[in-house]
Amino acid sequence: LDEIGRGTEPTRRAFTDGMQVVIDDIAPTAIPEPTYPWDVSLAVGTAMESVMKGAASPDKAIATAEAAIQKVIDRDKLPEKAPKN
């Protein structure tokens, strides 16, 4: 972090100070978001967009997303990959 070679001194200082906060205060206790296959994110986003645009009712959009997500679950055998307690 000390070797940031771009920008003015205040810019470098703000960047390094900000990164130091992330490294020291945020990262040690951060809880990562779950990751999903892209197809799942796309199905959720498409459902939300279709409702916002009035192209589908919420129930229809949820049903469509659920079907698309179930295909991904089956295709990628996701239940077999779930963490075990």
PDB file of N, CA and C in Angstrom:
ATOM      1  N   LEU A   1       0.808  -1.207   0.000  1.00  0.00           N
ATOM      2  CA  LEU A   1       0.000   0.000   0.000  1.00  0.00           C
ATOM      3  C   LEU A   1       0.847   1.265   0.000  1.00  0.00           C
ATOM      4  N   ASP A   2       2.052   1.170   0.500  1.00  0.00           N
ATOM      5  CA  ASP A   2       2.899   2.361   0.548  1.00  0.00           C
ATOM      6  C   ASP A   2       3.418   2.764  -0.827  1.00  0.00           C
ATOM      7  N   GLU A   3       3.315   1.869  -1.798  1.00  0.00           N
ATOM      8  CA  GLU A   3       3.922   2.123  -3.105  1.00  0.00           C
ATOM      9  C   GLU A   3       2.893   2.497  -4.162  1.00  0.00           C
ATOM     10  N   ILE A   4       1.817   3.161  -3.781  1.00  0.00           N
ATOM     11  CA  ILE A   4       0.834   3.613  -4.761  1.00  0.00           C
ATOM     12  C   ILE A   4       1.483   4.734  -5.568  1.00  0.00           C
ATOM     13  N   GLY A   5       1.629   4.531  -6.866  1.00  0.00           N
ATOM     14  CA  GLY A   5       2.400   5.473  -7.663  1.00  0.00           C
ATOM     15  C   GLY A   5       1.597   6.455  -8.467  1.00  0.00           C
ATOM     16  N   ARG A   6       0.277   6.512  -8.291  1.00  0.00           N
ATOM     17  CA  ARG A   6      -0.534   7.392  -9.118  1.00  0.00           C
ATOM     18  C   ARG A   6      -1.171   8.493  -8.288  1.00  0.00           C
ATOM     19  N   GLY A   7      -1.527   9.575  -8.956  1.00  0.00           N
ATOM     20  CA  GLY A   7      -2.305  10.628  -8.330  1.00  0.00           C
ATOM     21  C   GLY A   7      -1.486  11.541  -7.443  1.00  0.00           C
ATOM     22  N   THR A   8      -2.185  12.470  -6.868  1.00  0.00           N
ATOM     23  CA  THR A   8      -1.544  13.431  -5.980  1.00  0.00           C
ATOM     24  C   THR A   8      -1.308  12.796  -4.619  1.00  0.00           C
ATOM     25  N   GLU A   9      -0.526  13.443  -3.810  1.00  0.00           N
ATOM     26  CA  GLU A   9      -0.263  12.914  -2.466  1.00  0.00           C
ATOM     27  C   GLU A   9      -1.551  12.756  -1.655  1.00  0.00           C
ATOM     28  N   PRO A  10      -2.469  13.740  -1.668  1.00  0.00           N
ATOM     29  CA  PRO A  10      -3.725  13.527  -0.940  1.00  0.00           C
ATOM     30  C   PRO A  10      -4.531  12.339  -1.466  1.00  0.00           C
ATOM     31  N   THR A  11      -4.499  12.145  -2.783  1.00  0.00           N
ATOM     32  CA  THR A  11      -5.205  11.000  -3.361  1.00  0.00           C
ATOM     33  C   THR A  11      -4.569   9.700  -2.900  1.00  0.00           C
ATOM     34  N   ARG A  12      -3.257   9.631  -2.957  1.00  0.00           N
ATOM     35  CA  ARG A  12      -2.564   8.424  -2.501  1.00  0.00           C
ATOM     36  C   ARG A  12      -2.843   8.161  -1.027  1.00  0.00           C
ATOM     37  N   ARG A  13      -2.807   9.211  -0.220  1.00  0.00           N
ATOM     38  CA  ARG A  13      -3.027   9.062   1.211  1.00  0.00           C
ATOM     39  C   ARG A  13      -4.459   8.594   1.486  1.00  0.00           C
ATOM     40  N   ALA A  14      -5.441   9.175   0.790  1.00  0.00           N
ATOM     41  CA  ALA A  14      -6.841   8.766   0.979  1.00  0.00           C
ATOM     42  C   ALA A  14      -7.032   7.312   0.591  1.00  0.00           C
ATOM     43  N   PHE A  15      -6.394   6.919  -0.528  1.00  0.00           N
ATOM     44  CA  PHE A  15      -6.530   5.530  -0.970  1.00  0.00           C
ATOM     45  C   PHE A  15      -5.899   4.583   0.037  1.00  0.00           C
ATOM     46  N   THR A  16      -4.683   4.869   0.444  1.00  0.00           N
ATOM     47  CA  THR A  16      -4.000   3.946   1.356  1.00  0.00           C
ATOM     48  C   THR A  16      -4.660   3.932   2.726  1.00  0.00           C
ATOM     49  N   ASP A  17      -5.113   5.093   3.209  1.00  0.00           N
ATOM     50  CA  ASP A  17      -5.810   5.126   4.491  1.00  0.00           C
ATOM     51  C   ASP A  17      -7.120   4.346   4.403  1.00  0.00           C
ATOM     52  N   GLY A  18      -7.833   4.543   3.301  1.00  0.00           N
ATOM     53  CA  GLY A  18      -9.089   3.819   3.106  1.00  0.00           C
ATOM     54  C   GLY A  18      -8.876   2.323   3.013  1.00  0.00           C
ATOM     55  N   MET A  19      -7.857   1.915   2.283  1.00  0.00           N
ATOM     56  CA  MET A  19      -7.562   0.484   2.167  1.00  0.00           C
ATOM     57  C   MET A  19      -7.146  -0.094   3.514  1.00  0.00           C
ATOM     58  N   GLN A  20      -6.442   0.707   4.294  1.00  0.00           N
ATOM     59  CA  GLN A  20      -6.011   0.226   5.609  1.00  0.00           C
ATOM     60  C   GLN A  20      -7.213  -0.028   6.513  1.00  0.00           C
ATOM     61  N   VAL A  21      -8.237   0.807   6.404  1.00  0.00           N
ATOM     62  CA  VAL A  21      -9.468   0.589   7.172  1.00  0.00           C
ATOM     63  C   VAL A  21     -10.107  -0.739   6.752  1.00  0.00           C
ATOM     64  N   VAL A  22     -10.162  -0.972   5.450  1.00  0.00           N
ATOM     65  CA  VAL A  22     -10.730  -2.234   4.962  1.00  0.00           C
ATOM     66  C   VAL A  22      -9.930  -3.413   5.498  1.00  0.00           C
ATOM     67  N   ILE A  23      -8.615  -3.338   5.403  1.00  0.00           N
ATOM     68  CA  ILE A  23      -7.751  -4.435   5.831  1.00  0.00           C
ATOM     69  C   ILE A  23      -7.834  -4.664   7.336  1.00  0.00           C
ATOM     70  N   ASP A  24      -7.799  -3.586   8.111  1.00  0.00           N
ATOM     71  CA  ASP A  24      -7.742  -3.717   9.565  1.00  0.00           C
ATOM     72  C   ASP A  24      -9.101  -3.895  10.228  1.00  0.00           C
ATOM     73  N   ASP A  25     -10.118  -3.175   9.735  1.00  0.00           N
ATOM     74  CA  ASP A  25     -11.383  -3.119  10.460  1.00  0.00           C
ATOM     75  C   ASP A  25     -12.531  -3.885   9.820  1.00  0.00           C
ATOM     76  N   ILE A  26     -12.530  -4.003   8.520  1.00  0.00           N
ATOM     77  CA  ILE A  26     -13.674  -4.616   7.847  1.00  0.00           C
ATOM     78  C   ILE A  26     -13.411  -6.078   7.491  1.00  0.00           C
ATOM     79  N   ALA A  27     -12.328  -6.344   6.814  1.00  0.00           N
ATOM     80  CA  ALA A  27     -12.056  -7.699   6.318  1.00  0.00           C
ATOM     81  C   ALA A  27     -12.002  -8.765   7.409  1.00  0.00           C
ATOM     82  N   PRO A  28     -11.402  -8.499   8.571  1.00  0.00           N
ATOM     83  CA  PRO A  28     -11.304  -9.567   9.568  1.00  0.00           C
ATOM     84  C   PRO A  28     -12.649 -10.101  10.060  1.00  0.00           C
ATOM     85  N   THR A  29     -13.694  -9.276  10.024  1.00  0.00           N
ATOM     86  CA  THR A  29     -14.992  -9.723  10.531  1.00  0.00           C
ATOM     87  C   THR A  29     -16.047  -9.836   9.439  1.00  0.00           C
ATOM     88  N   ALA A  30     -15.646  -9.650   8.196  1.00  0.00           N
ATOM     89  CA  ALA A  30     -16.600  -9.675   7.089  1.00  0.00           C
ATOM     90  C   ALA A  30     -17.162 -11.076   6.882  1.00  0.00           C
ATOM     91  N   ILE A  31     -18.413 -11.118   6.515  1.00  0.00           N
ATOM     92  CA  ILE A  31     -19.071 -12.376   6.166  1.00  0.00           C
ATOM     93  C   ILE A  31     -19.360 -12.299   4.671  1.00  0.00           C
ATOM     94  N   PRO A  32     -18.737 -13.156   3.884  1.00  0.00           N
ATOM     95  CA  PRO A  32     -18.940 -13.060   2.434  1.00  0.00           C
ATOM     96  C   PRO A  32     -20.370 -13.419   2.043  1.00  0.00           C
ATOM     97  N   GLU A  33     -20.830 -12.787   0.991  1.00  0.00           N
ATOM     98  CA  GLU A  33     -22.136 -13.134   0.456  1.00  0.00           C
ATOM     99  C   GLU A  33     -22.059 -14.516  -0.167  1.00  0.00           C
ATOM    100  N   PRO A  34     -23.164 -15.242  -0.134  1.00  0.00           N
ATOM    101  CA  PRO A  34     -23.153 -16.530  -0.821  1.00  0.00           C
ATOM    102  C   PRO A  34     -22.987 -16.315  -2.315  1.00  0.00           C
ATOM    103  N   THR A  35     -22.374 -17.254  -2.965  1.00  0.00           N
ATOM    104  CA  THR A  35     -22.239 -17.156  -4.413  1.00  0.00           C
ATOM    105  C   THR A  35     -23.205 -18.138  -5.062  1.00  0.00           C
ATOM    106  N   TYR A  36     -23.768 -17.701  -6.141  1.00  0.00           N
ATOM    107  CA  TYR A  36     -24.734 -18.509  -6.870  1.00  0.00           C
ATOM    108  C   TYR A  36     -24.270 -18.606  -8.315  1.00  0.00           C
ATOM    109  N   PRO A  37     -24.680 -19.682  -9.000  1.00  0.00           N
ATOM    110  CA  PRO A  37     -24.400 -19.726 -10.431  1.00  0.00           C
ATOM    111  C   PRO A  37     -25.047 -18.513 -11.111  1.00  0.00           C
ATOM    112  N   TRP A  38     -24.424 -18.044 -12.157  1.00  0.00           N
ATOM    113  CA  TRP A  38     -24.908 -16.873 -12.879  1.00  0.00           C
ATOM    114  C   TRP A  38     -26.360 -17.047 -13.303  1.00  0.00           C
ATOM    115  N   ASP A  39     -26.731 -18.238 -13.689  1.00  0.00           N
ATOM    116  CA  ASP A  39     -28.101 -18.494 -14.154  1.00  0.00           C
ATOM    117  C   ASP A  39     -29.130 -18.170 -13.069  1.00  0.00           C
ATOM    118  N   VAL A  40     -28.778 -18.411 -11.815  1.00  0.00           N
ATOM    119  CA  VAL A  40     -29.689 -18.120 -10.706  1.00  0.00           C
ATOM    120  C   VAL A  40     -29.851 -16.604 -10.560  1.00  0.00           C
ATOM    121  N   SER A  41     -28.748 -15.907 -10.562  1.00  0.00           N
ATOM    122  CA  SER A  41     -28.815 -14.443 -10.468  1.00  0.00           C
ATOM    123  C   SER A  41     -29.611 -13.857 -11.631  1.00  0.00           C
ATOM    124  N   LEU A  42     -29.406 -14.384 -12.817  1.00  0.00           N
ATOM    125  CA  LEU A  42     -30.126 -13.907 -13.998  1.00  0.00           C
ATOM    126  C   LEU A  42     -31.625 -14.158 -13.861  1.00  0.00           C
ATOM    127  N   ALA A  43     -32.016 -15.321 -13.371  1.00  0.00           N
ATOM    128  CA  ALA A  43     -33.438 -15.639 -13.202  1.00  0.00           C
ATOM    129  C   ALA A  43     -34.097 -14.689 -12.208  1.00  0.00           C
ATOM    130  N   VAL A  44     -33.416 -14.395 -11.114  1.00  0.00           N
ATOM    131  CA  VAL A  44     -33.961 -13.472 -10.113  1.00  0.00           C
ATOM    132  C   VAL A  44     -34.069 -12.067 -10.697  1.00  0.00           C
ATOM    133  N   GLY A  45     -33.018 -11.615 -11.356  1.00  0.00           N
ATOM    134  CA  GLY A  45     -33.035 -10.287 -11.954  1.00  0.00           C
ATOM    135  C   GLY A  45     -34.098 -10.140 -13.022  1.00  0.00           C
ATOM    136  N   THR A  46     -34.248 -11.163 -13.838  1.00  0.00           N
ATOM    137  CA  THR A  46     -35.258 -11.139 -14.895  1.00  0.00           C
ATOM    138  C   THR A  46     -36.657 -11.093 -14.293  1.00  0.00           C
ATOM    139  N   ALA A  47     -36.871 -11.838 -13.227  1.00  0.00           N
ATOM    140  CA  ALA A  47     -38.185 -11.830 -12.568  1.00  0.00           C
ATOM    141  C   ALA A  47     -38.495 -10.442 -12.025  1.00  0.00           C
ATOM    142  N   MET A  48     -37.533  -9.839 -11.359  1.00  0.00           N
ATOM    143  CA  MET A  48     -37.750  -8.502 -10.806  1.00  0.00           C
ATOM    144  C   MET A  48     -38.036  -7.493 -11.909  1.00  0.00           C
ATOM    145  N   GLU A  49     -37.263  -7.565 -12.973  1.00  0.00           N
ATOM    146  CA  GLU A  49     -37.437  -6.632 -14.080  1.00  0.00           C
ATOM    147  C   GLU A  49     -38.793  -6.805 -14.749  1.00  0.00           C
ATOM    148  N   SER A  50     -39.224  -8.045 -14.925  1.00  0.00           N
ATOM    149  CA  SER A  50     -40.505  -8.264 -15.602  1.00  0.00           C
ATOM    150  C   SER A  50     -41.667  -7.714 -14.776  1.00  0.00           C
ATOM    151  N   VAL A  51     -41.567  -7.784 -13.452  1.00  0.00           N
ATOM    152  CA  VAL A  51     -42.610  -7.205 -12.607  1.00  0.00           C
ATOM    153  C   VAL A  51     -42.556  -5.678 -12.665  1.00  0.00           C
ATOM    154  N   MET A  52     -41.352  -5.120 -12.584  1.00  0.00           N
ATOM    155  CA  MET A  52     -41.218  -3.658 -12.620  1.00  0.00           C
ATOM    156  C   MET A  52     -41.744  -3.079 -13.927  1.00  0.00           C
ATOM    157  N   LYS A  53     -41.561  -3.795 -15.017  1.00  0.00           N
ATOM    158  CA  LYS A  53     -42.017  -3.309 -16.325  1.00  0.00           C
ATOM    159  C   LYS A  53     -43.498  -3.619 -16.588  1.00  0.00           C
ATOM    160  N   GLY A  54     -44.108  -4.379 -15.677  1.00  0.00           N
ATOM    161  CA  GLY A  54     -45.507  -4.740 -15.870  1.00  0.00           C
ATOM    162  C   GLY A  54     -45.709  -5.863 -16.856  1.00  0.00           C
ATOM    163  N   ALA A  55     -44.640  -6.563 -17.212  1.00  0.00           N
ATOM    164  CA  ALA A  55     -44.733  -7.644 -18.187  1.00  0.00           C
ATOM    165  C   ALA A  55     -45.241  -8.941 -17.560  1.00  0.00           C
ATOM    166  N   ALA A  56     -45.176  -9.029 -16.234  1.00  0.00           N
ATOM    167  CA  ALA A  56     -45.640 -10.232 -15.545  1.00  0.00           C
ATOM    168  C   ALA A  56     -46.104  -9.848 -14.150  1.00  0.00           C
ATOM    169  N   SER A  57     -47.031 -10.624 -13.637  1.00  0.00           N
ATOM    170  CA  SER A  57     -47.450 -10.422 -12.249  1.00  0.00           C
ATOM    171  C   SER A  57     -46.345 -10.974 -11.346  1.00  0.00           C
ATOM    172  N   PRO A  58     -46.309 -10.540 -10.089  1.00  0.00           N
ATOM    173  CA  PRO A  58     -45.304 -11.101  -9.182  1.00  0.00           C
ATOM    174  C   PRO A  58     -45.373 -12.628  -9.097  1.00  0.00           C
ATOM    175  N   ASP A  59     -46.585 -13.171  -9.023  1.00  0.00           N
ATOM    176  CA  ASP A  59     -46.718 -14.634  -8.933  1.00  0.00           C
ATOM    177  C   ASP A  59     -46.174 -15.336 -10.171  1.00  0.00           C
ATOM    178  N   LYS A  60     -46.474 -14.784 -11.340  1.00  0.00           N
ATOM    179  CA  LYS A  60     -45.983 -15.380 -12.591  1.00  0.00           C
ATOM    180  C   LYS A  60     -44.463 -15.267 -12.670  1.00  0.00           C
ATOM    181  N   ALA A  61     -43.917 -14.120 -12.299  1.00  0.00           N
ATOM    182  CA  ALA A  61     -42.469 -13.929 -12.345  1.00  0.00           C
ATOM    183  C   ALA A  61     -41.762 -14.881 -11.380  1.00  0.00           C
ATOM    184  N   ILE A  62     -42.337 -15.053 -10.195  1.00  0.00           N
ATOM    185  CA  ILE A  62     -41.743 -15.982  -9.222  1.00  0.00           C
ATOM    186  C   ILE A  62     -41.778 -17.405  -9.753  1.00  0.00           C
ATOM    187  N   ALA A  63     -42.894 -17.801 -10.342  1.00  0.00           N
ATOM    188  CA  ALA A  63     -43.001 -19.155 -10.884  1.00  0.00           C
ATOM    189  C   ALA A  63     -41.988 -19.390 -12.000  1.00  0.00           C
ATOM    190  N   THR A  64     -41.824 -18.393 -12.866  1.00  0.00           N
ATOM    191  CA  THR A  64     -40.866 -18.511 -13.958  1.00  0.00           C
ATOM    192  C   THR A  64     -39.442 -18.612 -13.421  1.00  0.00           C
ATOM    193  N   ALA A  65     -39.121 -17.755 -12.451  1.00  0.00           N
ATOM    194  CA  ALA A  65     -37.782 -17.797 -11.850  1.00  0.00           C
ATOM    195  C   ALA A  65     -37.549 -19.118 -11.144  1.00  0.00           C
ATOM    196  N   GLU A  66     -38.563 -19.587 -10.422  1.00  0.00           N
ATOM    197  CA  GLU A  66     -38.422 -20.852  -9.697  1.00  0.00           C
ATOM    198  C   GLU A  66     -38.130 -22.014 -10.651  1.00  0.00           C
ATOM    199  N   ALA A  67     -38.813 -22.042 -11.773  1.00  0.00           N
ATOM    200  CA  ALA A  67     -38.573 -23.102 -12.754  1.00  0.00           C
ATOM    201  C   ALA A  67     -37.160 -23.019 -13.319  1.00  0.00           C
ATOM    202  N   ALA A  68     -36.718 -21.812 -13.639  1.00  0.00           N
ATOM    203  CA  ALA A  68     -35.368 -21.634 -14.187  1.00  0.00           C
ATOM    204  C   ALA A  68     -34.306 -22.017 -13.148  1.00  0.00           C
ATOM    205  N   ILE A  69     -34.535 -21.626 -11.905  1.00  0.00           N
ATOM    206  CA  ILE A  69     -33.570 -21.951 -10.842  1.00  0.00           C
ATOM    207  C   ILE A  69     -33.541 -23.448 -10.581  1.00  0.00           C
ATOM    208  N   GLN A  70     -34.697 -24.089 -10.613  1.00  0.00           N
ATOM    209  CA  GLN A  70     -34.728 -25.545 -10.398  1.00  0.00           C
ATOM    210  C   GLN A  70     -33.948 -26.276 -11.486  1.00  0.00           C
ATOM    211  N   LYS A  71     -34.016 -25.786 -12.719  1.00  0.00           N
ATOM    212  CA  LYS A  71     -33.225 -26.385 -13.801  1.00  0.00           C
ATOM    213  C   LYS A  71     -31.730 -26.303 -13.487  1.00  0.00           C
ATOM    214  N   VAL A  72     -31.297 -25.166 -12.975  1.00  0.00           N
ATOM    215  CA  VAL A  72     -29.885 -24.993 -12.621  1.00  0.00           C
ATOM    216  C   VAL A  72     -29.516 -25.936 -11.479  1.00  0.00           C
ATOM    217  N   ILE A  73     -30.364 -26.022 -10.479  1.00  0.00           N
ATOM    218  CA  ILE A  73     -30.113 -26.912  -9.342  1.00  0.00           C
ATOM    219  C   ILE A  73     -29.951 -28.343  -9.822  1.00  0.00           C
ATOM    220  N   ASP A  74     -30.847 -28.777 -10.687  1.00  0.00           N
ATOM    221  CA  ASP A  74     -30.782 -30.151 -11.206  1.00  0.00           C
ATOM    222  C   ASP A  74     -29.581 -30.349 -12.128  1.00  0.00           C
ATOM    223  N   ARG A  75     -29.381 -29.411 -13.040  1.00  0.00           N
ATOM    224  CA  ARG A  75     -28.287 -29.526 -14.011  1.00  0.00           C
ATOM    225  C   ARG A  75     -26.913 -29.582 -13.338  1.00  0.00           C
ATOM    226  N   ASP A  76     -26.723 -28.700 -12.360  1.00  0.00           N
ATOM    227  CA  ASP A  76     -25.417 -28.603 -11.702  1.00  0.00           C
ATOM    228  C   ASP A  76     -25.294 -29.495 -10.472  1.00  0.00           C
ATOM    229  N   LYS A  77     -26.335 -30.273 -10.194  1.00  0.00           N
ATOM    230  CA  LYS A  77     -26.339 -31.183  -9.037  1.00  0.00           C
ATOM    231  C   LYS A  77     -25.961 -30.435  -7.749  1.00  0.00           C
ATOM    232  N   LEU A  78     -26.589 -29.297  -7.556  1.00  0.00           N
ATOM    233  CA  LEU A  78     -26.241 -28.437  -6.426  1.00  0.00           C
ATOM    234  C   LEU A  78     -26.509 -29.066  -5.057  1.00  0.00           C
ATOM    235  N   PRO A  79     -27.558 -29.880  -4.881  1.00  0.00           N
ATOM    236  CA  PRO A  79     -27.739 -30.482  -3.553  1.00  0.00           C
ATOM    237  C   PRO A  79     -26.540 -31.328  -3.107  1.00  0.00           C
ATOM    238  N   GLU A  80     -25.869 -31.954  -4.056  1.00  0.00           N
ATOM    239  CA  GLU A  80     -24.694 -32.760  -3.723  1.00  0.00           C
ATOM    240  C   GLU A  80     -23.507 -31.887  -3.310  1.00  0.00           C
ATOM    241  N   LYS A  81     -23.535 -30.618  -3.687  1.00  0.00           N
ATOM    242  CA  LYS A  81     -22.429 -29.718  -3.417  1.00  0.00           C
ATOM    243  C   LYS A  81     -22.643 -28.851  -2.173  1.00  0.00           C
ATOM    244  N   ALA A  82     -23.812 -29.003  -1.554  1.00  0.00           N
ATOM    245  CA  ALA A  82     -24.123 -28.174  -0.381  1.00  0.00           C
ATOM    246  C   ALA A  82     -23.192 -28.521   0.765  1.00  0.00           C
ATOM    247  N   PRO A  83     -22.823 -27.509   1.559  1.00  0.00           N
ATOM    248  CA  PRO A  83     -21.969 -27.796   2.721  1.00  0.00           C
ATOM    249  C   PRO A  83     -22.652 -28.748   3.671  1.00  0.00           C
ATOM    250  N   LYS A  84     -21.892 -29.607   4.253  1.00  0.00           N
ATOM    251  CA  LYS A  84     -22.422 -30.580   5.217  1.00  0.00           C
ATOM    252  C   LYS A  84     -22.168 -30.066   6.621  1.00  0.00           C
ATOM    253  N   ASN A  85     -23.150 -30.223   7.481  1.00  0.00           N
ATOM    254  CA  ASN A  85     -22.972 -29.816   8.883  1.00  0.00           C
ATOM    255  C   ASN A  85     -22.310 -30.912   9.683  1.00  0.00           C
TER     256      ASN A  85
END
